[in-house]
Tab-separated table of C-alpha atoms and ligand atoms in Angstrom:
chain	number	residue	atom	x	y	z
A	1	MET	CA	-49.741	32.985	13.580
A	2	THR	CA	-50.544	29.718	13.740
A	3	ILE	CA	-47.972	26.652	13.254
A	4	GLU	CA	-49.659	23.140	12.302
A	5	VAL	CA	-48.307	20.334	14.536
A	6	GLY	CA	-48.487	16.030	14.876
A	7	ILE	CA	-47.975	14.001	17.750
A	8	LEU	CA	-46.597	10.491	17.214
A	9	GLY	CA	-47.910	8.401	19.909
A	10	ALA	CA	-50.981	10.325	20.572
A	11	THR	CA	-53.402	7.526	22.144
A	12	GLY	CA	-50.080	7.420	25.191
A	13	MET	CA	-49.954	9.048	28.456
A	14	VAL	CA	-47.409	11.154	27.074
A	15	GLY	CA	-49.704	11.521	23.877
A	16	GLN	CA	-52.392	13.107	25.959
A	17	GLN	CA	-50.814	15.291	27.592
A	18	PHE	CA	-49.737	16.880	24.029
A	19	ILE	CA	-52.983	17.027	23.497
A	20	ALA	CA	-54.245	18.867	26.602
A	21	LEU	CA	-51.106	21.102	27.174
A	22	LEU	CA	-52.177	22.272	22.845
A	23	ALA	CA	-55.366	22.845	23.513
A	24	ASN	CA	-55.063	26.702	24.026
A	25	HIS	CA	-51.636	26.880	22.399
A	26	PRO	CA	-50.819	30.376	21.130
A	27	TRP	CA	-48.441	29.590	18.697
A	28	PHE	CA	-49.118	25.749	17.844
A	29	LYS	CA	-51.890	23.791	16.600
A	30	VAL	CA	-52.931	19.788	16.624
A	31	ALA	CA	-53.408	18.901	12.953
A	32	TRP	CA	-52.292	15.434	12.865
A	33	LEU	CA	-52.421	12.512	15.219
A	34	GLY	CA	-50.416	9.106	15.088
A	35	ALA	CA	-50.397	6.109	16.537
A	36	SER	CA	-49.999	1.922	16.153
A	37	GLU	CA	-51.742	-0.019	13.548
A	38	ARG	CA	-54.106	-1.134	16.232
A	39	SER	CA	-55.056	2.917	16.365
A	40	ALA	CA	-54.905	4.169	13.140
A	41	GLY	CA	-58.376	4.557	11.209
A	42	LYS	CA	-60.027	4.920	14.277
A	43	ALA	CA	-61.556	8.483	16.216
A	44	TYR	CA	-59.023	9.370	18.652
A	45	ARG	CA	-61.817	9.199	21.201
A	46	ASP	CA	-62.307	5.354	20.353
A	47	ALA	CA	-58.656	4.609	20.159
A	48	ALA	CA	-57.623	6.555	23.057
A	49	ALA	CA	-58.546	5.715	26.628
A	50	TRP	CA	-58.374	9.245	27.737
A	51	ARG	CA	-57.107	9.131	31.609
A	52	LEU	CA	-56.742	13.310	31.945
A	53	PRO	CA	-58.930	15.236	34.543
A	54	ASN	CA	-58.995	18.187	31.411
A	55	PRO	CA	-62.267	17.010	29.292
A	56	LEU	CA	-60.742	15.806	25.900
A	57	ALA	CA	-61.561	19.053	23.031
A	58	ASP	CA	-64.317	17.556	20.264
A	59	GLU	CA	-62.342	18.651	17.629
A	60	VAL	CA	-59.465	15.958	18.598
A	61	ALA	CA	-62.290	13.721	19.898
A	62	ARG	CA	-63.560	13.604	16.527
A	63	MET	CA	-59.972	13.414	14.631
A	64	LYS	CA	-59.488	10.158	12.472
A	65	VAL	CA	-55.896	8.664	14.174
A	66	ASP	CA	-53.182	8.119	11.301
A	67	GLU	CA	-50.793	5.428	10.774
A	68	ALA	CA	-46.974	6.256	12.111
A	69	THR	CA	-45.720	7.116	8.360
A	70	PRO	CA	-44.030	10.127	6.809
A	71	GLY	CA	-45.699	12.328	4.580
A	72	ARG	CA	-48.855	13.754	5.564
A	73	ALA	CA	-47.995	15.118	9.238
A	74	PRO	CA	-46.924	18.825	9.460
A	75	LYS	CA	-43.129	19.585	9.567
A	76	LEU	CA	-43.274	19.278	13.384
A	77	VAL	CA	-43.763	16.448	15.170
A	78	PHE	CA	-43.974	15.548	18.769
A	79	SER	CA	-43.153	12.253	19.898
A	80	GLY	CA	-45.090	10.538	22.689
A	81	LEU	CA	-43.760	6.793	20.773
A	82	ASP	CA	-43.174	3.676	22.760
A	83	SER	CA	-39.628	3.155	22.712
A	84	SER	CA	-39.478	0.150	21.157
A	85	VAL	CA	-40.373	1.736	18.072
A	86	ALA	CA	-39.570	4.926	18.536
A	87	GLY	CA	-36.456	4.812	16.687
A	88	GLU	CA	-37.072	3.498	13.473
A	89	ILE	CA	-40.211	5.921	13.160
A	90	GLU	CA	-38.461	8.878	14.204
A	91	GLY	CA	-35.629	8.226	11.961
A	92	ALA	CA	-38.359	7.994	8.892
A	93	PHE	CA	-40.001	11.324	10.142
A	94	ALA	CA	-36.547	12.913	10.391
A	95	GLN	CA	-35.441	11.822	6.921
A	96	ALA	CA	-38.934	13.008	5.477
A	97	GLY	CA	-37.805	16.497	6.921
A	98	HIS	CA	-40.021	16.581	10.007
A	99	VAL	CA	-38.515	18.507	13.140
A	100	ILE	CA	-39.290	15.767	15.656
A	101	VAL	CA	-39.580	16.694	19.415
A	102	SER	CA	-39.283	13.129	20.856
A	103	ASN	CA	-39.897	11.964	24.535
A	104	SER	CA	-37.944	8.281	23.949
A	105	ARG	CA	-34.728	7.138	24.745
A	106	ASN	CA	-33.735	5.967	21.414
A	107	TYR	CA	-32.089	9.382	20.504
A	108	ARG	CA	-31.059	10.521	23.487
A	109	MET	CA	-27.444	9.942	23.771
A	110	GLU	CA	-26.597	10.006	20.434
A	111	ALA	CA	-23.682	12.540	19.776
A	112	ASP	CA	-25.511	14.899	17.651
A	113	VAL	CA	-29.020	14.772	19.223
A	114	PRO	CA	-29.925	18.111	21.348
A	115	LEU	CA	-30.838	16.321	25.298
A	116	LEU	CA	-32.489	19.522	25.791
A	117	ILE	CA	-33.726	21.617	28.883
A	118	PRO	CA	-34.458	24.504	27.836
A	119	GLU	CA	-33.435	26.603	31.487
A	120	VAL	CA	-30.651	24.533	31.397
A	121	ASN	CA	-28.738	23.830	28.313
A	122	ALA	CA	-30.750	26.359	25.481
A	123	ASP	CA	-27.071	26.297	23.112
A	124	HIS	CA	-27.027	22.262	23.268
A	125	LEU	CA	-29.137	23.440	19.942
A	126	ALA	CA	-25.809	24.014	18.233
A	127	LEU	CA	-25.756	20.107	17.783
A	128	LEU	CA	-28.349	20.515	14.907
A	129	GLU	CA	-25.899	22.588	13.222
A	130	THR	CA	-24.449	19.006	11.462
A	131	GLN	CA	-27.023	16.729	12.538
A	132	ALA	CA	-29.614	16.692	9.199
A	133	SER	CA	-26.224	16.744	6.999
A	134	ALA	CA	-23.912	14.360	8.560
A	135	ARG	CA	-27.211	11.543	8.715
A	136	GLY	CA	-28.766	12.830	5.223
A	137	TRP	CA	-32.040	14.103	6.819
A	138	LYS	CA	-34.214	16.313	5.269
A	139	GLY	CA	-35.395	16.588	9.351
A	140	ARG	CA	-34.326	16.840	12.434
A	141	ILE	CA	-34.641	15.358	15.856
A	142	VAL	CA	-34.412	16.931	19.639
A	143	THR	CA	-35.015	15.200	22.742
A	144	ASN	CA	-35.819	16.004	25.695
A	145	PRO	CA	-34.573	13.941	29.260
A	146	ASN	CA	-36.222	10.549	31.102
A	147	CYS	CA	-38.746	11.991	33.191
A	148	VAL	CA	-36.999	11.645	36.626
A	149	VAL	CA	-33.493	13.219	35.036
A	150	VAL	CA	-35.432	16.489	34.048
A	151	VAL	CA	-36.170	17.021	37.893
A	152	TYR	CA	-32.916	16.062	38.943
A	153	ALA	CA	-30.655	18.018	36.529
A	154	MET	CA	-32.660	20.766	37.089
A	155	ALA	CA	-31.843	20.534	40.914
A	156	LEU	CA	-28.499	20.259	39.823
A	157	ALA	CA	-27.957	23.103	37.457
A	158	PRO	CA	-28.005	25.827	40.139
A	159	LEU	CA	-25.410	23.871	42.014
A	160	ARG	CA	-22.779	23.792	39.178
A	161	GLN	CA	-21.524	27.257	40.320
A	162	PHE	CA	-19.960	25.605	43.087
A	163	GLY	CA	-18.459	22.580	41.656
A	164	LEU	CA	-20.779	19.441	41.673
A	165	LYS	CA	-18.137	16.750	42.291
A	166	THR	CA	-20.885	13.865	43.036
A	167	SER	CA	-24.569	13.029	44.320
A	168	ILE	CA	-26.542	10.228	45.046
A	169	ILE	CA	-30.370	9.453	44.319
A	170	THR	CA	-33.237	7.149	45.118
A	171	THR	CA	-36.002	8.385	43.459
A	172	LEU	CA	-39.879	7.642	44.538
A	173	GLN	CA	-41.236	7.372	40.949
A	174	ALA	CA	-45.414	7.854	39.791
A	175	ILE	CA	-47.387	4.724	37.850
A	176	SER	CA	-48.095	7.502	35.276
A	177	GLY	CA	-44.554	7.588	34.483
A	178	ALA	CA	-45.387	3.987	33.196
A	179	GLY	CA	-47.631	4.718	30.675
A	180	TYR	CA	-51.688	3.183	30.413
A	181	PRO	CA	-52.467	0.606	32.255
A	182	GLY	CA	-48.729	0.594	33.207
A	183	VAL	CA	-48.042	-1.683	36.485
A	184	ALA	CA	-50.710	-3.770	37.775
A	185	SER	CA	-53.104	-2.502	40.398
A	186	TRP	CA	-52.132	-5.922	41.943
A	187	ASP	CA	-48.417	-5.109	41.758
A	188	ILE	CA	-48.138	-1.168	42.868
A	189	LEU	CA	-51.464	-1.020	45.523
A	190	ALA	CA	-49.623	-0.472	49.054
A	191	ASN	CA	-46.583	-1.588	47.743
A	192	VAL	CA	-42.870	-0.014	46.550
A	193	ILE	CA	-41.281	-2.162	43.849
A	194	PRO	CA	-37.488	-1.472	43.491
A	195	PHE	CA	-37.198	-1.449	39.972
A	196	ILE	CA	-38.225	0.011	36.686
A	197	GLY	CA	-37.307	-1.771	33.614
A	198	GLY	CA	-35.345	0.291	30.220
A	199	GLY	CA	-32.453	0.916	32.034
A	200	GLU	CA	-34.221	3.947	34.400
A	201	GLU	CA	-30.631	3.789	36.717
A	202	GLU	CA	-28.265	3.918	33.537
A	203	LYS	CA	-30.510	6.915	32.467
A	204	ILE	CA	-29.993	9.161	35.512
A	205	GLU	CA	-26.738	8.148	35.332
A	206	THR	CA	-25.838	9.260	32.019
A	207	GLU	CA	-28.286	11.667	30.573
A	208	THR	CA	-27.698	14.186	33.876
A	209	ASN	CA	-24.078	14.320	32.417
A	210	LYS	CA	-24.812	15.056	28.833
A	211	ILE	CA	-27.600	17.788	30.035
A	212	LEU	CA	-25.067	19.610	32.170
A	213	GLY	CA	-22.251	19.317	29.992
A	214	ALA	CA	-20.548	22.377	28.052
A	215	ILE	CA	-20.477	22.710	24.094
A	216	LYS	CA	-16.477	22.598	23.177
A	217	ASN	CA	-15.884	22.436	19.685
A	218	GLY	CA	-19.192	21.567	18.447
A	219	ALA	CA	-19.784	18.925	20.805
A	220	VAL	CA	-21.214	18.047	24.289
A	221	GLU	CA	-18.017	17.509	27.105
A	222	ASN	CA	-19.841	15.716	29.681
A	223	HIS	CA	-20.489	17.081	33.186
A	224	PRO	CA	-17.700	15.285	35.226
A	225	LEU	CA	-20.165	14.514	38.003
A	226	THR	CA	-20.741	11.127	39.754
A	227	ILE	CA	-23.694	9.718	39.972
A	228	SER	CA	-25.081	6.690	41.580
A	229	ALA	CA	-29.161	5.822	41.039
A	230	ALA	CA	-31.609	3.966	43.152
A	231	VAL	CA	-35.120	3.815	41.540
A	232	THR	CA	-38.641	2.605	43.023
A	233	ARG	CA	-41.893	2.829	41.687
A	234	VAL	CA	-44.655	3.860	44.046
A	235	PRO	CA	-48.516	4.018	44.317
A	236	VAL	CA	-48.454	8.135	43.585
A	237	HIS	CA	-50.826	8.929	40.361
A	238	ASN	CA	-48.545	11.798	38.942
A	239	GLY	CA	-44.949	13.442	40.276
A	240	HIS	CA	-41.697	11.893	40.566
A	241	THR	CA	-39.712	12.783	43.794
A	242	GLY	CA	-35.874	12.106	44.320
A	243	SER	CA	-33.873	11.673	47.273
A	244	ILE	CA	-30.761	13.549	46.553
A	245	SER	CA	-27.157	13.778	48.210
A	246	VAL	CA	-24.464	15.974	46.995
A	247	SER	CA	-20.816	17.178	47.590
A	248	LEU	CA	-20.154	20.373	45.985
A	249	GLU	CA	-16.265	21.647	45.994
A	250	GLN	CA	-16.801	25.270	47.475
A	251	ARG	CA	-19.194	24.208	50.190
A	252	PRO	CA	-21.787	27.017	50.354
A	253	ASP	CA	-23.472	27.474	53.149
A	254	ALA	CA	-27.687	26.561	52.677
A	255	ALA	CA	-28.408	29.906	52.128
A	256	ALA	CA	-26.528	30.436	49.419
A	257	VAL	CA	-28.144	26.865	47.800
A	258	VAL	CA	-31.734	28.206	48.219
A	259	ALA	CA	-30.975	31.460	46.752
A	260	ALA	CA	-29.447	29.571	43.768
A	261	TRP	CA	-32.277	27.640	43.329
A	262	ASN	CA	-34.857	30.348	43.757
A	263	SER	CA	-33.063	32.710	42.017
A	264	PHE	CA	-32.102	30.349	38.781
A	265	ARG	CA	-33.885	31.487	35.206
A	266	GLY	CA	-32.607	30.464	31.979
A	267	LYS	CA	-33.655	31.433	28.356
A	268	PRO	CA	-37.361	30.504	28.373
A	269	GLN	CA	-37.754	33.092	31.095
A	270	ASP	CA	-35.547	35.486	29.300
A	271	LEU	CA	-37.632	35.093	25.789
A	272	GLY	CA	-41.241	35.127	27.706
A	273	LEU	CA	-42.190	31.374	26.013
A	274	PRO	CA	-45.474	30.406	26.774
A	275	SER	CA	-44.830	27.272	28.564
A	276	ALA	CA	-42.093	28.797	30.804
A	277	PRO	CA	-42.970	29.045	34.336
A	278	ALA	CA	-42.071	31.951	36.151
A	279	GLN	CA	-39.940	30.781	38.676
A	280	PRO	CA	-38.651	27.197	37.198
A	281	ILE	CA	-37.573	26.031	40.876
A	282	VAL	CA	-38.919	26.726	43.843
A	283	TYR	CA	-37.893	25.975	47.684
A	284	LEU	CA	-40.164	25.643	49.972
A	285	THR	CA	-39.383	25.803	53.962
A	286	GLU	CA	-42.303	23.509	55.302
A	287	PRO	CA	-40.386	20.539	56.377
A	288	ASN	CA	-43.098	18.319	55.615
A	289	ARG	CA	-42.427	19.479	51.456
A	290	PRO	CA	-42.175	19.219	48.759
A	291	GLN	CA	-45.096	16.242	47.912
A	292	PRO	CA	-46.506	15.065	45.034
A	293	ALA	CA	-50.066	15.058	45.867
A	294	LEU	CA	-49.498	18.942	46.590
A	295	ASP	CA	-46.442	20.306	44.371
A	296	ALA	CA	-46.576	18.097	41.028
A	297	ASN	CA	-48.882	20.740	39.629
A	298	ARG	CA	-47.020	24.021	40.404
A	299	ASP	CA	-47.156	26.592	37.744
A	300	GLY	CA	-48.954	23.992	35.347
A	301	GLY	CA	-46.792	21.415	36.251
A	302	MET	CA	-43.603	23.142	35.111
A	303	THR	CA	-41.858	23.740	38.030
A	304	VAL	CA	-39.612	21.428	39.751
A	305	THR	CA	-40.341	21.955	43.816
A	306	ILE	CA	-37.562	21.256	46.248
A	307	GLY	CA	-37.464	21.233	49.867
A	308	ARG	CA	-35.603	19.659	52.948
A	309	LEU	CA	-32.251	21.224	52.650
A	310	ARG	CA	-29.849	19.505	55.119
A	311	ARG	CA	-26.299	18.084	55.953
A	312	CYS	CA	-25.469	15.258	54.722
A	313	PRO	CA	-22.975	12.954	56.919
A	314	VAL	CA	-21.764	11.260	54.071
A	315	LEU	CA	-21.772	13.964	51.107
A	316	ASP	CA	-22.351	17.622	52.070
A	317	TYR	CA	-25.939	18.401	51.821
A	318	LYS	CA	-29.168	16.500	50.810
A	319	PHE	CA	-32.461	16.935	50.050
A	320	VAL	CA	-35.744	16.417	48.288
A	321	ALA	CA	-37.146	17.242	44.463
A	322	LEU	CA	-40.413	16.681	43.175
A	323	GLY	CA	-41.817	17.774	39.597
A	324	HIS	CA	-44.222	16.542	37.310
A	325	ASN	CA	-43.662	13.750	35.243
A	326	THR	CA	-46.218	13.811	32.145
A	327	ILE	CA	-45.648	17.214	32.046
A	328	ARG	CA	-41.987	18.660	33.247
A	329	GLY	CA	-40.743	15.020	32.856
A	330	ALA	CA	-42.451	14.831	29.167
A	331	ALA	CA	-45.335	16.988	27.285
A	332	GLY	CA	-44.571	20.158	28.692
A	333	ALA	CA	-40.657	19.537	28.217
A	334	ALA	CA	-41.264	19.124	24.275
A	335	VAL	CA	-43.072	21.862	23.977
A	336	LEU	CA	-41.041	24.143	25.822
A	337	ASN	CA	-37.970	22.589	23.517
A	338	ALA	CA	-40.102	23.219	20.336
A	339	GLU	CA	-41.027	26.792	21.658
A	340	LEU	CA	-37.220	27.370	21.901
A	341	MET	CA	-36.204	26.357	18.350
A	342	HIS	CA	-39.440	28.550	17.114
A	343	SER	CA	-38.028	31.716	18.787
A	344	GLU	CA	-34.347	30.783	17.633
A	345	GLY	CA	-35.827	30.382	13.982
A	346	MET	CA	-35.060	26.947	13.719
A	347	LEU	CA	-38.986	25.597	12.650
A	348	ASP	CA	-38.910	28.083	9.465
B	1	LIG	N1	-45.076	8.727	31.009
B	1	LIG	C1	-43.979	9.238	31.240
B	1	LIG	O1	-43.826	9.730	32.769
B	1	LIG	C2	-42.990	9.406	30.574
B	1	LIG	C3	-42.173	10.266	31.087
B	1	LIG	C4	-41.028	10.429	29.990
B	1	LIG	C5	-40.728	9.801	28.705
B	1	LIG	N2	-41.800	9.315	28.662
B	1	LIG	C6	-41.285	8.275	26.798
B	1	LIG	O2	-42.385	8.446	26.165
B	1	LIG	C7	-42.632	7.663	25.594
B	1	LIG	C8	-44.455	7.461	25.548
B	1	LIG	O3	-44.752	6.777	26.995
B	1	LIG	P1	-45.998	6.740	27.256
B	1	LIG	O4	-45.746	6.728	29.212
B	1	LIG	O5	-47.063	7.699	26.947
B	1	LIG	O6	-46.503	5.244	26.778
B	1	LIG	P2	-47.804	4.240	26.363
B	1	LIG	O7	-49.112	5.081	27.330
B	1	LIG	O8	-47.749	3.242	26.456
B	1	LIG	O9	-48.175	5.518	24.819
B	1	LIG	C9	-46.925	4.610	23.728
B	1	LIG	C10	-47.496	5.172	22.323
B	1	LIG	O10	-47.084	4.620	21.312
B	1	LIG	C11	-47.940	3.869	20.601
B	1	LIG	N3	-47.294	2.637	19.819
B	1	LIG	C12	-46.654	1.341	20.598
B	1	LIG	N4	-46.430	0.516	19.219
B	1	LIG	C13	-46.434	1.147	18.209
B	1	LIG	C14	-46.422	0.950	16.844
B	1	LIG	N5	-45.975	-0.107	16.263
B	1	LIG	N6	-46.131	1.974	16.165
B	1	LIG	C15	-47.108	3.525	16.056
B	1	LIG	N7	-46.807	3.623	17.503
B	1	LIG	C16	-47.070	2.577	18.336
B	1	LIG	C17	-48.969	3.853	20.912
B	1	LIG	O11	-49.882	3.659	20.309
B	1	LIG	P3	-51.539	2.778	20.573
B	1	LIG	O12	-52.125	3.010	21.389
B	1	LIG	O13	-51.921	3.042	19.267
B	1	LIG	O14	-50.839	1.440	20.700
B	1	LIG	C18	-49.300	5.181	22.267
B	1	LIG	O15	-49.763	6.118	21.484
B	1	LIG	C19	-42.282	6.253	26.159
B	1	LIG	O16	-40.769	5.943	25.289
B	1	LIG	C20	-42.190	6.503	26.999
B	1	LIG	O17	-40.312	6.076	28.019
B	1	LIG	C21	-42.523	8.836	29.652
């Protein structure tokens, strides 16, 4: 069985990760590429500045990039579009009958759009029951979270059982998170920039609550956790790190917290989805881990790595969490979402 897929924003950083991740996918095959009018009509190899270490397959390199308009793409379309255009283009594709699995922020916080991490809130797919009819769409939109929110929400999800109350996160985010060419080398080399545009801190403070929330009467009731986020851009290629503090109602001992992370499993593991890491969260006991250079690629970049759990004198605990921003935080997250939808019969 092969399911043909399209990629919107195929020439960008996230689009390239889609192409790399789908190169040998057992279910999905790239059949259509869309980008801006700057790229349309060109062979993919001429339109994209390929930035990944994996070689670009000849078959894709020769494919012609299409305009980002509905009509010629397969039903399932992954999107790594720039958020300045994603709202309008993804909406047009959904209206025309495509299932859009998007990385962009535009639809994430809409009440009828699932904001998915399959291990954490697979049940939020129930929002799709009313989405198409309420919007007059023939297709649907599902989203994955902001790249640092994936890491943060996965680290927090196993702690819900202990009564999550408040949390503070300071991020150290990789340059690949800004697309290509992204931040000028003059600005980022040997430097730390205490700002990321596009409302990054607000995304962390809102998307996390939706993801950790529960479905009640067909809608998401946000988790009441209070979050304070501060973001920085650092000279790292790949891998977003978060330095995190939490307060927990039940004040578990440290061994219980580590056990909750290491034993955490979700629907992708139960279903054996192709992109599911066997152990979605790995806790390292070494005192100087996790590090982006050593840990971002764990299990194909789909695992979140945590370390340095210790008492926090302000909240209860503090720790460090890390994940690959363009794989678990973007393209890999979307591929896992589509695998979940397929296994639930939602792509038929
Ligand atoms: N990088 C990450 O770690 C990350 C993680 C999670 C989410 N995201 C989100 O994913 C999206 C893509 O990010 P990125 O880092 O891959 O950005 P990027 O490298 O700048 O790529 C943007 C893509 O959008 C296309 N595009 C721009 N304007 C367009 C237009 N008017 N019509 C059609 N296509 C247009 C570009 O095509 P051309 O090449 O033809 O201009 C390119 O393919 C963003 O919404 C971002 O916030 C990124």
